[in-house]
Tab-separated table of C-alpha atoms in Angstrom:
chain	number	residue	atom	x	y	z
A	1080	TYR	CA	0.191	0.076	0.176
A	1081	TYR	CA	1.235	3.640	-0.864
A	1082	ARG	CA	-0.160	7.069	0.454
A	1083	VAL	CA	-0.370	9.385	-2.059
A	1084	LEU	CA	-1.476	13.264	-1.344
A	1085	LEU	CA	-4.071	13.979	-3.892
A	1086	GLN	CA	-2.418	17.278	-4.496
A	1087	ASN	CA	0.785	15.530	-5.850
A	1088	ILE	CA	-1.175	13.445	-8.452
A	1089	LEU	CA	-1.061	14.715	-11.919
A	1090	TYR	CA	-3.370	12.230	-13.502
A	1091	PHE	CA	-4.692	8.746	-13.499
A	1092	ALA	CA	-4.436	6.525	-16.708
A	1093	SER	CA	-6.548	3.464	-17.434
A	1094	ASP	CA	-5.262	0.461	-19.387
A	1095	ARG	CA	-7.679	-2.069	-19.482
A	1096	ARG	CA	-8.435	-2.951	-15.562
A	1097	GLN	CA	-4.918	-1.293	-14.639
A	1098	ILE	CA	-5.019	2.283	-13.444
A	1099	HIS	CA	-1.810	4.105	-13.282
A	1100	CYS	CA	-1.483	6.965	-10.847
A	1101	VAL	CA	1.107	9.431	-12.133
A	1102	THR	CA	3.035	11.925	-10.014
A	1103	PRO	CA	5.876	14.119	-10.629
A	1104	ASP	CA	8.383	11.392	-9.147
A	1105	ARG	CA	6.597	8.130	-9.719
A	1106	THR	CA	3.799	6.162	-11.480
A	1107	TYR	CA	2.033	3.724	-9.039
A	1108	THR	CA	-0.173	1.027	-10.728
A	1109	PHE	CA	-3.108	-0.717	-9.118
A	1110	TYR	CA	-6.310	-2.558	-10.414
A	1111	ASP	CA	-9.392	-0.652	-10.282
A	1112	LYS	CA	-11.955	0.988	-12.878
A	1113	LEU	CA	-11.413	4.835	-13.526
A	1114	ASP	CA	-15.111	5.370	-12.809
A	1115	ALA	CA	-14.632	4.308	-9.108
A	1116	VAL	CA	-11.225	6.143	-8.960
A	1117	ALA	CA	-13.129	9.565	-10.124
A	1118	ALA	CA	-15.793	8.872	-7.502
A	1119	GLN	CA	-13.053	8.557	-4.698
A	1120	VAL	CA	-11.008	11.491	-5.514
A	1121	GLY	CA	-13.692	14.249	-6.124
A	1122	SER	CA	-14.420	17.227	-8.041
A	1123	GLY	CA	-10.434	18.276	-8.147
A	1124	PHE	CA	-10.114	15.691	-10.970
A	1125	VAL	CA	-11.653	16.267	-14.440
A	1126	ARG	CA	-12.277	13.334	-16.697
A	1127	VAL	CA	-10.830	14.139	-20.281
A	1128	HIS	CA	-11.248	10.926	-21.845
A	1129	GLN	CA	-12.308	7.446	-21.751
A	1130	ARG	CA	-8.985	6.612	-20.295
A	1131	TYR	CA	-7.797	9.640	-18.507
A	1132	LEU	CA	-8.812	11.409	-15.311
A	1133	VAL	CA	-6.512	14.449	-14.763
A	1134	GLN	CA	-6.119	16.954	-11.775
A	1135	ALA	CA	-7.731	20.210	-12.694
A	1136	LYS	CA	-5.018	22.200	-11.079
A	1137	ALA	CA	-2.179	20.280	-12.824
A	1138	VAL	CA	-3.599	21.695	-16.268
A	1139	ASP	CA	-1.736	24.603	-17.908
A	1140	ARG	CA	-3.916	24.645	-21.085
A	1141	LEU	CA	-6.582	23.104	-23.362
A	1142	GLU	CA	-5.668	23.257	-27.225
A	1143	SER	CA	-6.622	21.607	-30.321
A	1144	GLY	CA	-7.955	18.243	-28.766
A	1145	GLU	CA	-5.303	17.872	-25.920
A	1146	VAL	CA	-4.832	19.197	-22.453
A	1147	ILE	CA	-1.236	20.351	-21.726
A	1148	LEU	CA	-0.105	19.818	-18.186
A	1149	ARG	CA	2.152	21.989	-16.368
A	1150	ASP	CA	5.131	19.744	-16.884
A	1151	ASN	CA	4.353	19.678	-20.649
A	1152	THR	CA	2.693	16.425	-20.802
A	1153	ARG	CA	0.045	16.228	-23.531
A	1154	LEU	CA	-3.099	13.984	-22.959
A	1155	PRO	CA	-6.087	13.652	-25.657
A	1156	VAL	CA	-9.566	15.069	-24.815
A	1157	SER	CA	-12.043	12.953	-26.418
A	1158	ARG	CA	-14.864	14.731	-28.292
A	1159	SER	CA	-17.510	13.389	-25.778
A	1160	CYS	CA	-15.510	14.749	-22.899
A	1161	GLN	CA	-14.650	18.041	-24.465
A	1162	GLN	CA	-17.410	20.330	-23.607
A	1163	SER	CA	-17.742	18.807	-19.636
A	1164	ALA	CA	-13.822	19.000	-19.443
A	1165	LEU	CA	-13.650	22.531	-20.576
A	1166	LEU	CA	-16.673	23.620	-17.844
A	1167	ALA	CA	-14.806	21.748	-15.163
A	1168	LEU	CA	-11.308	23.124	-15.698
A	1169	THR	CA	-12.788	26.593	-16.172
A	1170	ARG	CA	-14.633	26.270	-12.807
A	1171	ALA	CA	-11.520	25.110	-10.974
A	1172	GLU	CA	-9.689	27.990	-12.357
A	1173	LEU	CA	-12.139	30.358	-10.943
A	1174	GLU	CA	-12.170	28.667	-7.646
A	1175	GLY	CA	-8.480	28.157	-7.088
């Protein structure tokens, strides 16, 4: 078991049943569903793709179908998630 602070997590990536929890220093892997992880971590994280759940504060910008994180990692934004992701990221920016 690992204890990882939510503010240290950049994003979660799903690969079949494996979830990769990515931090600036390390990637942790465990078995779960991304929907279950999203329910546990709360509204500070935004679903941008079927496979990606991103911490809103880690996002630098959204451009041409991608979110670019502060560390220059680029993750795709699916068309089905684009509207809700934009709203959630805007809300997070206004709150924080």
